[in-house]
Tab-separated table of C-alpha atoms and ligand atoms in Angstrom:
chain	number	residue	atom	x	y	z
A	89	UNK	CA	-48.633	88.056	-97.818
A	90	UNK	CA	-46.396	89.333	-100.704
A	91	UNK	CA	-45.638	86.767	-103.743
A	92	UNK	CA	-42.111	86.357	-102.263
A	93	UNK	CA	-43.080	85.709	-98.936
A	94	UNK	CA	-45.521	83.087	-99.900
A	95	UNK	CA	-42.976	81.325	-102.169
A	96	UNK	CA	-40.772	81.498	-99.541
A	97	UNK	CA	-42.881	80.074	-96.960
A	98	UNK	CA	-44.153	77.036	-99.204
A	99	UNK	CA	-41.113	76.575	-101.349
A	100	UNK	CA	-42.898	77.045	-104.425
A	101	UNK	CA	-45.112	79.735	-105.856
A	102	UNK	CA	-48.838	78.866	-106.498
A	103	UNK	CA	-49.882	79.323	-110.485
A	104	UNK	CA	-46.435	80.126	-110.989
A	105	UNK	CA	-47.559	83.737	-110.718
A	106	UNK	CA	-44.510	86.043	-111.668
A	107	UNK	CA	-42.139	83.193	-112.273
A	108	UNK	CA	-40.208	83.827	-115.513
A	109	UNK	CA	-40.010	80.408	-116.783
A	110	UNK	CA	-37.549	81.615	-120.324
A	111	UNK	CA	-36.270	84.102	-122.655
A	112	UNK	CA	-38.663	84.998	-125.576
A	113	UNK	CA	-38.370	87.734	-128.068
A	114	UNK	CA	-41.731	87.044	-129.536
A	115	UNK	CA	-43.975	89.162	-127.611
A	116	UNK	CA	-43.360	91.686	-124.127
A	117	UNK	CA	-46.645	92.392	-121.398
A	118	UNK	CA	-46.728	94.420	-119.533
A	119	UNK	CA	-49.318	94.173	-116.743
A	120	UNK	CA	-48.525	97.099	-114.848
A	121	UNK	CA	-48.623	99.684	-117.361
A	122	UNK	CA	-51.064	97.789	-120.058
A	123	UNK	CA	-48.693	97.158	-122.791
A	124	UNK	CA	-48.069	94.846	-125.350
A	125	UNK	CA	-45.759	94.424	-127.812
A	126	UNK	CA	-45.002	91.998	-130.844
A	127	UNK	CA	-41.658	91.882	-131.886
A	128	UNK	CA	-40.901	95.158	-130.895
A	129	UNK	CA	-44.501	96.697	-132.349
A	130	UNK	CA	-46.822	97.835	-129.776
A	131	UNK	CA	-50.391	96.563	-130.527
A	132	UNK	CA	-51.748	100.290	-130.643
A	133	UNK	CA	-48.875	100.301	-133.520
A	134	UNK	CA	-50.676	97.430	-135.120
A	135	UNK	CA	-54.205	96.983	-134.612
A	136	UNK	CA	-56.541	98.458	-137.277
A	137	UNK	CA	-53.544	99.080	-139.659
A	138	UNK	CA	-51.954	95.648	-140.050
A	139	UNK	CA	-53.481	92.131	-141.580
A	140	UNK	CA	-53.521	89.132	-139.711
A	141	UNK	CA	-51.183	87.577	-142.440
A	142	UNK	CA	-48.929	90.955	-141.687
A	143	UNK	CA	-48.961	89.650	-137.630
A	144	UNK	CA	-48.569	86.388	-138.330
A	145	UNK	CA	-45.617	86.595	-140.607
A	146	UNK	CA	-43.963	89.200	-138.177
A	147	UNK	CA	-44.214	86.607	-135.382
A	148	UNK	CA	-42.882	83.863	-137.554
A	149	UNK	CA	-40.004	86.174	-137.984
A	150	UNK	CA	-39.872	87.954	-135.085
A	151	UNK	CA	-36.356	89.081	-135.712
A	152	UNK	CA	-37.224	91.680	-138.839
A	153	UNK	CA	-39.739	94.310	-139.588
A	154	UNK	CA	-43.182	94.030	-140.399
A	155	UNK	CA	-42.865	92.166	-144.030
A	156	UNK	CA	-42.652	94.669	-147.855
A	157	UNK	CA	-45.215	93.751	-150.078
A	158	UNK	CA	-43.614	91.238	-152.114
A	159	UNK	CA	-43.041	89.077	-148.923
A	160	UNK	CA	-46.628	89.737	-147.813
A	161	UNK	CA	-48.190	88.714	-151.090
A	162	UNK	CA	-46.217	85.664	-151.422
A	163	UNK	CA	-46.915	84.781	-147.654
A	164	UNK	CA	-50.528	85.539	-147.660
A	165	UNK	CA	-50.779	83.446	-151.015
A	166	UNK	CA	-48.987	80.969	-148.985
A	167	UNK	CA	-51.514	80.558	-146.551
A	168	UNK	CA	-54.541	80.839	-148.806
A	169	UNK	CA	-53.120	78.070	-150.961
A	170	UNK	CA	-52.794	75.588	-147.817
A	171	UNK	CA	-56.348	76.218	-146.441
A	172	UNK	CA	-57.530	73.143	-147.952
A	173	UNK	CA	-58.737	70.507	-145.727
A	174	UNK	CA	-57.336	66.430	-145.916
A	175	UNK	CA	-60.417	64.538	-146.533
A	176	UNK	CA	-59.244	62.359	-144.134
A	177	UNK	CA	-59.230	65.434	-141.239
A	178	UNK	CA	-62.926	66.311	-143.192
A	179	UNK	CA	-64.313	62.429	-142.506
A	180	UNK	CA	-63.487	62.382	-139.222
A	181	UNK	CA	-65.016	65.792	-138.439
A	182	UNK	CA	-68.249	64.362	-139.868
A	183	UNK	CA	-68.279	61.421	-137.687
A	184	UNK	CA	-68.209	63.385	-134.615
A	185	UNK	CA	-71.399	63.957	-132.492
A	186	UNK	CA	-73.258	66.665	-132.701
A	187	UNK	CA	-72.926	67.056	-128.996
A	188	UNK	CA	-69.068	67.355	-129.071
A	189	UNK	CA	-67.724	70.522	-128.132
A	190	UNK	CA	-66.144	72.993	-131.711
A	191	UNK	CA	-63.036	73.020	-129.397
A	192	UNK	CA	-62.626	68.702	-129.172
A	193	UNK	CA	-63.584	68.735	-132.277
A	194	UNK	CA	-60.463	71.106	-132.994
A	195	UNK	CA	-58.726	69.799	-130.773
A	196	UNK	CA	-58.960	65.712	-132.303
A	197	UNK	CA	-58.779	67.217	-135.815
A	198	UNK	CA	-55.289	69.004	-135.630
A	199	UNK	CA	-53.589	65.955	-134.004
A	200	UNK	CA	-55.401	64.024	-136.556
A	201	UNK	CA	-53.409	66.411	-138.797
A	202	UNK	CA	-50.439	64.888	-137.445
A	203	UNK	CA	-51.126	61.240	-138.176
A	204	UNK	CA	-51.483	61.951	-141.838
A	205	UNK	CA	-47.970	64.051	-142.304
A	206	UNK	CA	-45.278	61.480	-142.594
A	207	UNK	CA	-42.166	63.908	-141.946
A	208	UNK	CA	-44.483	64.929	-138.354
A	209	UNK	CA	-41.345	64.621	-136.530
A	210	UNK	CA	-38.806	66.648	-138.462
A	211	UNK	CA	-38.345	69.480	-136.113
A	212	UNK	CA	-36.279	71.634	-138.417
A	213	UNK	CA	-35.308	73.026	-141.725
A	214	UNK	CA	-38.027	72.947	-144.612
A	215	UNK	CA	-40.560	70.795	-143.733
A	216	UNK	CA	-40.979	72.348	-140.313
A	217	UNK	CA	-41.530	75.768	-142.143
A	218	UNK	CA	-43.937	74.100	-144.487
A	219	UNK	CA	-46.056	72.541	-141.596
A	220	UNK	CA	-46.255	75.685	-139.194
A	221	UNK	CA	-47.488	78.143	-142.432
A	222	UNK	CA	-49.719	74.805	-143.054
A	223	UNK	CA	-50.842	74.883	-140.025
A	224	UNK	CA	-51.691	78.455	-139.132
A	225	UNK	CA	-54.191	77.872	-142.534
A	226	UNK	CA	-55.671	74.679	-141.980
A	227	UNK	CA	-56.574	75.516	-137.902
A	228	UNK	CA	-58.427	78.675	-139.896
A	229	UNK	CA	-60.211	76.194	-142.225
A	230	UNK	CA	-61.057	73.687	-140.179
A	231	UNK	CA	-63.029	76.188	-138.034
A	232	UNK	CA	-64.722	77.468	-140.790
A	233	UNK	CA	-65.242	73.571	-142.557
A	234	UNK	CA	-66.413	72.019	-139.113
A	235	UNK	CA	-69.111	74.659	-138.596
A	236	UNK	CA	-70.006	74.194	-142.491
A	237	UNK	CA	-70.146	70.433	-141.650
A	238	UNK	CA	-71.839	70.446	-138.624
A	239	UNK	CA	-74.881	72.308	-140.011
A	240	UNK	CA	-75.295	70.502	-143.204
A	241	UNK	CA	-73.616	72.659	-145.144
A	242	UNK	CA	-71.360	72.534	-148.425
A	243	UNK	CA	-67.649	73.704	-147.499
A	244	UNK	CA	-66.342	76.738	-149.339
A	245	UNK	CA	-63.160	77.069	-151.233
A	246	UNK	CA	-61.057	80.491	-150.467
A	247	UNK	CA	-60.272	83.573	-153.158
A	248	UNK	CA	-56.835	83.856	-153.314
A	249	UNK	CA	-57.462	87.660	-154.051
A	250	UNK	CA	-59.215	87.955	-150.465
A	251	UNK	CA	-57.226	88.508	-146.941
A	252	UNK	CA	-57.262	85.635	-144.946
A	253	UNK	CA	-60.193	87.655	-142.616
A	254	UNK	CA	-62.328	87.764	-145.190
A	255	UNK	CA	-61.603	84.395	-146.604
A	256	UNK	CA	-62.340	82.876	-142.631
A	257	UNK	CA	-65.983	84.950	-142.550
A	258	UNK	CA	-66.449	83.748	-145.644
A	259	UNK	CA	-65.878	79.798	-145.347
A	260	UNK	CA	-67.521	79.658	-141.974
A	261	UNK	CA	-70.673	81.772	-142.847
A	262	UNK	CA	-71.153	81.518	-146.371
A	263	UNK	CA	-71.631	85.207	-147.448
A	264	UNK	CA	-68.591	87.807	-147.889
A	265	UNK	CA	-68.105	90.281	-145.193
A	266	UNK	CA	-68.309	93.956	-145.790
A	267	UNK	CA	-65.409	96.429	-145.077
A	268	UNK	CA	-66.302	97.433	-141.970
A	269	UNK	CA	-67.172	93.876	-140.694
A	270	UNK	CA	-63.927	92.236	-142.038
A	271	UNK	CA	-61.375	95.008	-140.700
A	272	UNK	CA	-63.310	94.602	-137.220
A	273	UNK	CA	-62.286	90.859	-137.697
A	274	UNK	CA	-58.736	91.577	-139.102
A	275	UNK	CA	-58.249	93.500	-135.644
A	276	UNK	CA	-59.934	90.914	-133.343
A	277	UNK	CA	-57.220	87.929	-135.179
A	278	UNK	CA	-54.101	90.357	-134.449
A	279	UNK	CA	-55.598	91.199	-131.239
A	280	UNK	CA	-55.373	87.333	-130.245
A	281	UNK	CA	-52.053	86.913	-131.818
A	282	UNK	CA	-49.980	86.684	-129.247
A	283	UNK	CA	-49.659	87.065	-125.461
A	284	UNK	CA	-46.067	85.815	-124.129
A	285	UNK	CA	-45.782	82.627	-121.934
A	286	UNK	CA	-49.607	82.704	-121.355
A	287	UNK	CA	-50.898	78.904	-120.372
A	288	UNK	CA	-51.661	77.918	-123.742
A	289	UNK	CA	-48.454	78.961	-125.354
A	290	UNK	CA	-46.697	77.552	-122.318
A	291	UNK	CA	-48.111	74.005	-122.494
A	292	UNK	CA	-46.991	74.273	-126.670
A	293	UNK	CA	-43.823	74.925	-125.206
A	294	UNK	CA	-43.482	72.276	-122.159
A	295	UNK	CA	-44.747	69.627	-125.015
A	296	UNK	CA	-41.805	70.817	-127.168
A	297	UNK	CA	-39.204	70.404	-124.677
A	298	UNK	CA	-39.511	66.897	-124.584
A	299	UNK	CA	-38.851	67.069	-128.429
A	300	UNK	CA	-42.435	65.904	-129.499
A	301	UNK	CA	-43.692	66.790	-132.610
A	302	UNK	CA	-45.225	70.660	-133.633
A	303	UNK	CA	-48.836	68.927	-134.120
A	304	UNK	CA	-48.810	67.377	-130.812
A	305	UNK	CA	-47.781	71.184	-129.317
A	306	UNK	CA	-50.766	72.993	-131.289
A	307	UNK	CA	-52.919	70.392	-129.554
A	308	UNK	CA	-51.413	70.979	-126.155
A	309	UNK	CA	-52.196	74.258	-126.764
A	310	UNK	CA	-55.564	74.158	-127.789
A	311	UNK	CA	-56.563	71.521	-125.034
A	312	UNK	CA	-55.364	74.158	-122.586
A	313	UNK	CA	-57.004	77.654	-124.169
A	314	UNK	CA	-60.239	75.793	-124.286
A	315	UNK	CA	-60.820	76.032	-120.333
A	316	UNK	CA	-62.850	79.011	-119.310
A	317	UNK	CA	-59.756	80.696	-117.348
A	318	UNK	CA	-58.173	80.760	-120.640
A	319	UNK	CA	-59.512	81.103	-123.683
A	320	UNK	CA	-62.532	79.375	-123.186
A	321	UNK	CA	-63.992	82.402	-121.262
A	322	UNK	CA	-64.920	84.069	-124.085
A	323	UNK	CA	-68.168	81.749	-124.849
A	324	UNK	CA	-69.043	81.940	-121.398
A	325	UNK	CA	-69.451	85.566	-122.050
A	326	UNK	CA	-71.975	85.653	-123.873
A	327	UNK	CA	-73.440	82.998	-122.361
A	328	UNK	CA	-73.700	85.920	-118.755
A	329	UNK	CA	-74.324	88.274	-121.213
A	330	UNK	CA	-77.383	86.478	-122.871
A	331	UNK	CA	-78.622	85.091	-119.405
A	332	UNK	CA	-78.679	88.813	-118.043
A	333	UNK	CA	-80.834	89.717	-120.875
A	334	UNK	CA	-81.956	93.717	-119.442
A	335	UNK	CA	-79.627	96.507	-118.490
A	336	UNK	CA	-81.826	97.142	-115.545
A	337	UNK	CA	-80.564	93.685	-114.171
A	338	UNK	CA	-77.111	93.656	-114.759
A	339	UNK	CA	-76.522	94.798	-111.170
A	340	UNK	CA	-78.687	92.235	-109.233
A	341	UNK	CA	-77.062	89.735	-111.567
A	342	UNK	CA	-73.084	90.677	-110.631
A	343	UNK	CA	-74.039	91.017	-107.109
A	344	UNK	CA	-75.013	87.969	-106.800
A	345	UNK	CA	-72.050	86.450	-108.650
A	346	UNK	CA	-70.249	88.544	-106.200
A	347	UNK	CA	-72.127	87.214	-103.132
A	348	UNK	CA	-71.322	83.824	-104.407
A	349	UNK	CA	-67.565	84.663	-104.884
A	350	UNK	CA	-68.020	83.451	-108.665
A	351	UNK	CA	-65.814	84.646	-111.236
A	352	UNK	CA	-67.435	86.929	-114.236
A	353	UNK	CA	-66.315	86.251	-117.136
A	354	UNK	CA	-64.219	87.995	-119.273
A	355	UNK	CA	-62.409	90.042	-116.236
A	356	UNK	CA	-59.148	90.136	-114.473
A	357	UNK	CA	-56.000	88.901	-115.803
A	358	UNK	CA	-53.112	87.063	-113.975
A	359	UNK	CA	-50.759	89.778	-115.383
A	360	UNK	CA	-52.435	93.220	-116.563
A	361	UNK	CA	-53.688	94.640	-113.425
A	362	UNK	CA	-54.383	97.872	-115.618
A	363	UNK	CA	-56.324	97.826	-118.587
A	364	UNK	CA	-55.788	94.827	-121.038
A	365	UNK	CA	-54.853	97.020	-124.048
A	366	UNK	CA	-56.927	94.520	-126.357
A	367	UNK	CA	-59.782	95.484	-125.058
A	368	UNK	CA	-59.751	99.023	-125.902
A	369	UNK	CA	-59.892	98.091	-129.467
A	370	UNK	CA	-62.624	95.361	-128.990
A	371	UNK	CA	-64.882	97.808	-127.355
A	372	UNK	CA	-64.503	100.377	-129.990
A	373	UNK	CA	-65.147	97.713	-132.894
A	374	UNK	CA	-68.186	96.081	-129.970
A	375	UNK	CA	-69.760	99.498	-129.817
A	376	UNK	CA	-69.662	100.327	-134.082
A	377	UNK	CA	-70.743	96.613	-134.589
A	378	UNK	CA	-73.466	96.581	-132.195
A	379	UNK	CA	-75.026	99.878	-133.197
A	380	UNK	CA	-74.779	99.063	-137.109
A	381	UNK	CA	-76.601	95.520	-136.257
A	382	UNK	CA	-79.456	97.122	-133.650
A	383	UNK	CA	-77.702	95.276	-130.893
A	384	UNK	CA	-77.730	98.384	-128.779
A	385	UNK	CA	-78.900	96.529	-125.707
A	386	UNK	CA	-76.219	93.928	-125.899
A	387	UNK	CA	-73.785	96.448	-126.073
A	388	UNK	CA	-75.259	98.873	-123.073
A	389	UNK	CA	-75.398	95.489	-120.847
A	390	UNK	CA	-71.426	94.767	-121.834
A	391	UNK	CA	-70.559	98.329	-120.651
A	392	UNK	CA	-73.006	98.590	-117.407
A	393	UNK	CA	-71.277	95.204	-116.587
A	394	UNK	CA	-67.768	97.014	-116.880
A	395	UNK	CA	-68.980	100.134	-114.836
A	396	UNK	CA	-70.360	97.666	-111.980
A	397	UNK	CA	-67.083	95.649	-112.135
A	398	UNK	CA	-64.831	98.060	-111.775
A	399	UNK	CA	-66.649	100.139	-109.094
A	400	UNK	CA	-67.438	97.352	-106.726
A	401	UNK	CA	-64.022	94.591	-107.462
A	402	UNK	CA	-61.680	97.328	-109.317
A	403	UNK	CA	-61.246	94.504	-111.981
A	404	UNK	CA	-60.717	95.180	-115.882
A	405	UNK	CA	-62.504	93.736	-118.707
A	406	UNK	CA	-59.902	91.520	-120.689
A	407	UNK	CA	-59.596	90.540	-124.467
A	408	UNK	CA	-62.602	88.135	-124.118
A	409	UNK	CA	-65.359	90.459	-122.862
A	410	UNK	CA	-65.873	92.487	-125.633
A	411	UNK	CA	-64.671	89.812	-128.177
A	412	UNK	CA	-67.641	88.716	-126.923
A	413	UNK	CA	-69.794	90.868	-128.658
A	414	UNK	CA	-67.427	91.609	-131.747
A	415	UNK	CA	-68.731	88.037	-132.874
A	416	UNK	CA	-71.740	88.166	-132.219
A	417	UNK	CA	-72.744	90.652	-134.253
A	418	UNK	CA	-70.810	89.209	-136.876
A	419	UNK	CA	-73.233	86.076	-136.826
A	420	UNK	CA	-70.834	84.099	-134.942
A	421	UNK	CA	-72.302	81.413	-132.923
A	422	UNK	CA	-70.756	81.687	-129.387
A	423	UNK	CA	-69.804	77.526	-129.465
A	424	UNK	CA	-67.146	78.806	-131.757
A	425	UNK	CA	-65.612	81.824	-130.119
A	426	UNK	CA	-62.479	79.486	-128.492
A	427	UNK	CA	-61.871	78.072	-131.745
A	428	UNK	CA	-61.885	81.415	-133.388
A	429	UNK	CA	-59.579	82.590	-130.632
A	430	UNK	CA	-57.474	79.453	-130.654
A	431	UNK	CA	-56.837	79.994	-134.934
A	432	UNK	CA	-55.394	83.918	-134.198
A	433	UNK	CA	-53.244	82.169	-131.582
A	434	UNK	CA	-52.077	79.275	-133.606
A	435	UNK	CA	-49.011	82.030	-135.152
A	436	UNK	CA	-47.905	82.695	-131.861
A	437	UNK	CA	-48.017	79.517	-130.479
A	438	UNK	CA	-45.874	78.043	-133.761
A	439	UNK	CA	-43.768	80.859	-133.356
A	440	UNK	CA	-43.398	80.174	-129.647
A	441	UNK	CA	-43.115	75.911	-130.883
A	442	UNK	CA	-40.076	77.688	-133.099
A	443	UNK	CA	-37.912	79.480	-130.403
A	444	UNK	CA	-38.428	76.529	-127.514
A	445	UNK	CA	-36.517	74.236	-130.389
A	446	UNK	CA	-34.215	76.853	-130.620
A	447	UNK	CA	-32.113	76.800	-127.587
A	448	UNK	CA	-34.559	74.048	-126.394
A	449	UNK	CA	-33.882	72.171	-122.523
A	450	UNK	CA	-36.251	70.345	-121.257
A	451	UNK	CA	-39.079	72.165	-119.114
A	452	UNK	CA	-39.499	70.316	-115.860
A	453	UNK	CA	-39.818	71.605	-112.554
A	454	UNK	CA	-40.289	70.110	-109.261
A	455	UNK	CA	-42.900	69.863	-106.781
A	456	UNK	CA	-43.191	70.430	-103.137
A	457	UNK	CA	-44.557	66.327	-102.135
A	458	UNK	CA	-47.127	66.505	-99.194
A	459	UNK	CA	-48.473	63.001	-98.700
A	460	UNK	CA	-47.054	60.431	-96.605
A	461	UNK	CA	-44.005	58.418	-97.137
A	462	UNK	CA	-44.275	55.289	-94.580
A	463	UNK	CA	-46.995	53.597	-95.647
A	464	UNK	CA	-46.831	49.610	-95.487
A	465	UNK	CA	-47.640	46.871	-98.021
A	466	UNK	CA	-50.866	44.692	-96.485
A	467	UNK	CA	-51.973	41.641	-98.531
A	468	UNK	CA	-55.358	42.235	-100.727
A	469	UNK	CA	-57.399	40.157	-98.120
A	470	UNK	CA	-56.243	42.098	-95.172
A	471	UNK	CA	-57.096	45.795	-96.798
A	472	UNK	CA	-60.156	47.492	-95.029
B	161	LIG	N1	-64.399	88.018	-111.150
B	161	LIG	C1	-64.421	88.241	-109.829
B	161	LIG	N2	-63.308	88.296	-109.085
B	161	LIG	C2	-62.151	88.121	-109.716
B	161	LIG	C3	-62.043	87.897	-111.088
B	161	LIG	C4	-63.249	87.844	-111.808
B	161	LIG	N3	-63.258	87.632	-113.110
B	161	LIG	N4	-60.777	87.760	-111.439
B	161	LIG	C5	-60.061	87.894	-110.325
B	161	LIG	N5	-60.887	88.109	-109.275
B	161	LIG	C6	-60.514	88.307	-107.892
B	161	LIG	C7	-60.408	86.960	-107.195
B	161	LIG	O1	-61.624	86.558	-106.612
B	161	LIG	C8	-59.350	87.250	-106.176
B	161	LIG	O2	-59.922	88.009	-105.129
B	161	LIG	P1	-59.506	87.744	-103.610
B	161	LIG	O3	-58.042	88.052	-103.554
B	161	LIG	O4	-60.390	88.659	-102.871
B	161	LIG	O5	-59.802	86.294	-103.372
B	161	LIG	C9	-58.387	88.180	-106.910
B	161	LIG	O6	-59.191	88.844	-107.876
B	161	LIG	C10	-57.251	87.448	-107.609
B	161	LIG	O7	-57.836	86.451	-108.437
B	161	LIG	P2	-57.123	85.119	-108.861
B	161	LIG	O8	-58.147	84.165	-109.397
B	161	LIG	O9	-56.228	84.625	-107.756
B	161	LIG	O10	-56.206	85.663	-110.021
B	161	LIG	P3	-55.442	84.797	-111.054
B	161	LIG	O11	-54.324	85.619	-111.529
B	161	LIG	O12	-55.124	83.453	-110.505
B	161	LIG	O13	-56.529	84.558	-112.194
B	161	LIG	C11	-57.864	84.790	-114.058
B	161	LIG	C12	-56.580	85.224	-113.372
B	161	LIG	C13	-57.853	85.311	-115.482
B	161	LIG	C14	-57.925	83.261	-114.114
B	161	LIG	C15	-59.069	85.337	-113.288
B	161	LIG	O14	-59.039	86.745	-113.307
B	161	LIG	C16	-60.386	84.811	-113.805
B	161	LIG	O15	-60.796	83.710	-113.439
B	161	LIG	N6	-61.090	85.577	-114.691
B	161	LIG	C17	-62.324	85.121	-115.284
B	161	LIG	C18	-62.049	84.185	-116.440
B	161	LIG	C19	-61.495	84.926	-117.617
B	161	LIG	O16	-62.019	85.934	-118.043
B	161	LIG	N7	-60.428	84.360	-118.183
B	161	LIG	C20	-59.793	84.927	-119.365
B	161	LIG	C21	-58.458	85.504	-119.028
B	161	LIG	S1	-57.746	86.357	-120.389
């Protein structure tokens, strides 16, 4: 049955598959012909020749070009400057178990963020501008502090003469990337950027409606990319990718996933039914990454996994397969992969926070009630 007919038949549609739920000129996909575009740049445009801080300020003002170096320096300065971490946001990091999760811990740090900015609710003007640049550094930082913290480890101020890439790979790992490593890193944060009214952006955006505060829509939006149908997939990628171990058994492996009707990781996508143009890049940067680190097998599972998929479910890799590997081999522990994603996202989502306020109503659908309705009151002693 066709999208339509289903929606017709049930009086809603299911996932909300192909339901335009508002106007955005932040970011275009498009799923049929593999495209995506940020404010009017299509990624090909963009990835491998622009800085994260370049994306980032172009979605925060998504109605001009790409930013002149004056307005680049000053921005990327901007952010730099604001990477420190409250002590308050660093305590309560510490007192977290080591059990917990990188993405809670995220998660409980930025709306901790929120407790400790007294002007949290102003919605507008300059102290919402100051927050959302704050905030695109200090989701960055934290990462890189929390990973520092939970292994013992001193925290690491940034060089304001660095990009904000090598800054990250700096503060989380403690020694400076090389070229090669930090533009592969550069391209995986713009790569993440943005992706229209994906679930994550879209809870940021349903939390706005309703007027809350930006900290409590970052958090929305983290709790929601940390599942493993979002964001979350990612980890769980490496995870099949580690578990599979051989090229030789990669095809027992996704047969059986198959057999099982289990999803793999890191394919399909609710809206690119062609290649997700993010992973083109990934693979490129997987493949150079892999072969400078002698993580040749890794790399020749990731791509025998791709040939299987395709040829036996037609399915594409999407930005989380091969992201995958990208940090891996640049020493990132795979616990962290989400959070990594969810600080390249945390510009789109803020610019996404921005343009809901904008010509804001509140986001609240219906829902199609199936239980019963003439049910009657018994006393407590009567009840079965
Ligand atoms: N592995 C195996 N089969 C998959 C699949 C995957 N990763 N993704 C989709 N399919 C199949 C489904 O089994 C279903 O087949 P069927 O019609 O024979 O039952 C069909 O493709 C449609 O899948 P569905 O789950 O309804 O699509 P969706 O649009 O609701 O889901 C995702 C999109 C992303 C949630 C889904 O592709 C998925 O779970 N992928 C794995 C997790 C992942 O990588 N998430 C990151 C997304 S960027």
């Amino acid at each position: 049955m066709k999208d339509q007919e289903i929606a017709d038949k049930k009086g809603y549609v299911r996932g909300l598959e192909g339901v335009a739920a508002g106007e955005t000129t932040i970011s275009y996909v498009d799923g049929v012909n593999g495209i995506l575009v940020y404010s009017g740049y299509n990624i090909h445009e963009l990835a491998g020749r622009t800085s994260f801080e370049e994306v980032a300020y172009l979605l925060w003002h998504d109605h001009e070009d790409l930013p002149n170096e004056r307005d680049l320096e000053r921005f990327s300065h901007e952010l730099i400057k604001n990477m420190h971490i409250p002590y308050e946001v660093v305590q309560l990091i510490k007192s977290m178990p080591d059990y917990s999760h990188p993405m809670a811990v995220l998660r409980t740090a930025v709306s901790a963020l929120g407790c400790l900015d007294p002007s949290a609710e102003e919605l507008s003007g300059r102290a919402f501008d100051k927050k959302a640049i704050t905030l695109i550094a200090r989701v960055m930082s934290i990462v890189a502090g929390m990973h520092r913290i939970k292994r013992g480890e001193p925290m690491l101020e940034p060089d304001i003469d660095r990009t904000f890439a090598e800054n990250f790979l700096y503060m989380f790992r403690g020694t400076w990337p090389d070229e090669e490593e930090s533009k592969a890193f550069d391209t995986l944060l713009v790569l993440h950027a943005d992706h229209g009214f994906n679930a994550s952006t879209f809870s940021a955006r349903v939390t706005m409606s309703t007027l809350s505060d930006i900290y409590s829509g970052l958090t929305s939006a983290i709790g929601t990319l940390k599942g493993p149908l979002h964001g979350g997939a990612n980890q769980k990628v490496m995870e099949m990718l580690s578990d599979i171990g051989n090229v030789d058994d990669v095809e027992e492996y996704i047969d059986s996933l198959l057999n099982e009707k289990k999803k793999i990781m890191g394919f399909g996508h609710r809206i690119y039914k062609t290649e997700d143009p993010r992973a083109i890049h990934l693979k490129i940067w997987a493949e150079k990454l892999a072969a400078k680190r002698g993580q040749e097998k890794l790399f020749q599972i990731a791509t025998r996994i791709e040939k299987l998929v395709m040829e036996k479910k037609g399915i594409h890799p999407n930005v989380d397969f091969y992201s995958a590997v990208v940090q891996y081999a640049l020493d990132i522990p795979k616990e962290y992969y989400t959070t990594i994603f969810a600080a390249s996202r945390t510009p789109g989502w803020i610019a996404h926070i921005r343009e809901q306020l904008t010509d804001n109503r509140l986001i609240r659908p219906t829902s199609r009630y199936e239980g019963k309705l003439d049910k009657k009151w018994v006393s407590i002693g009567e009840r079965k």
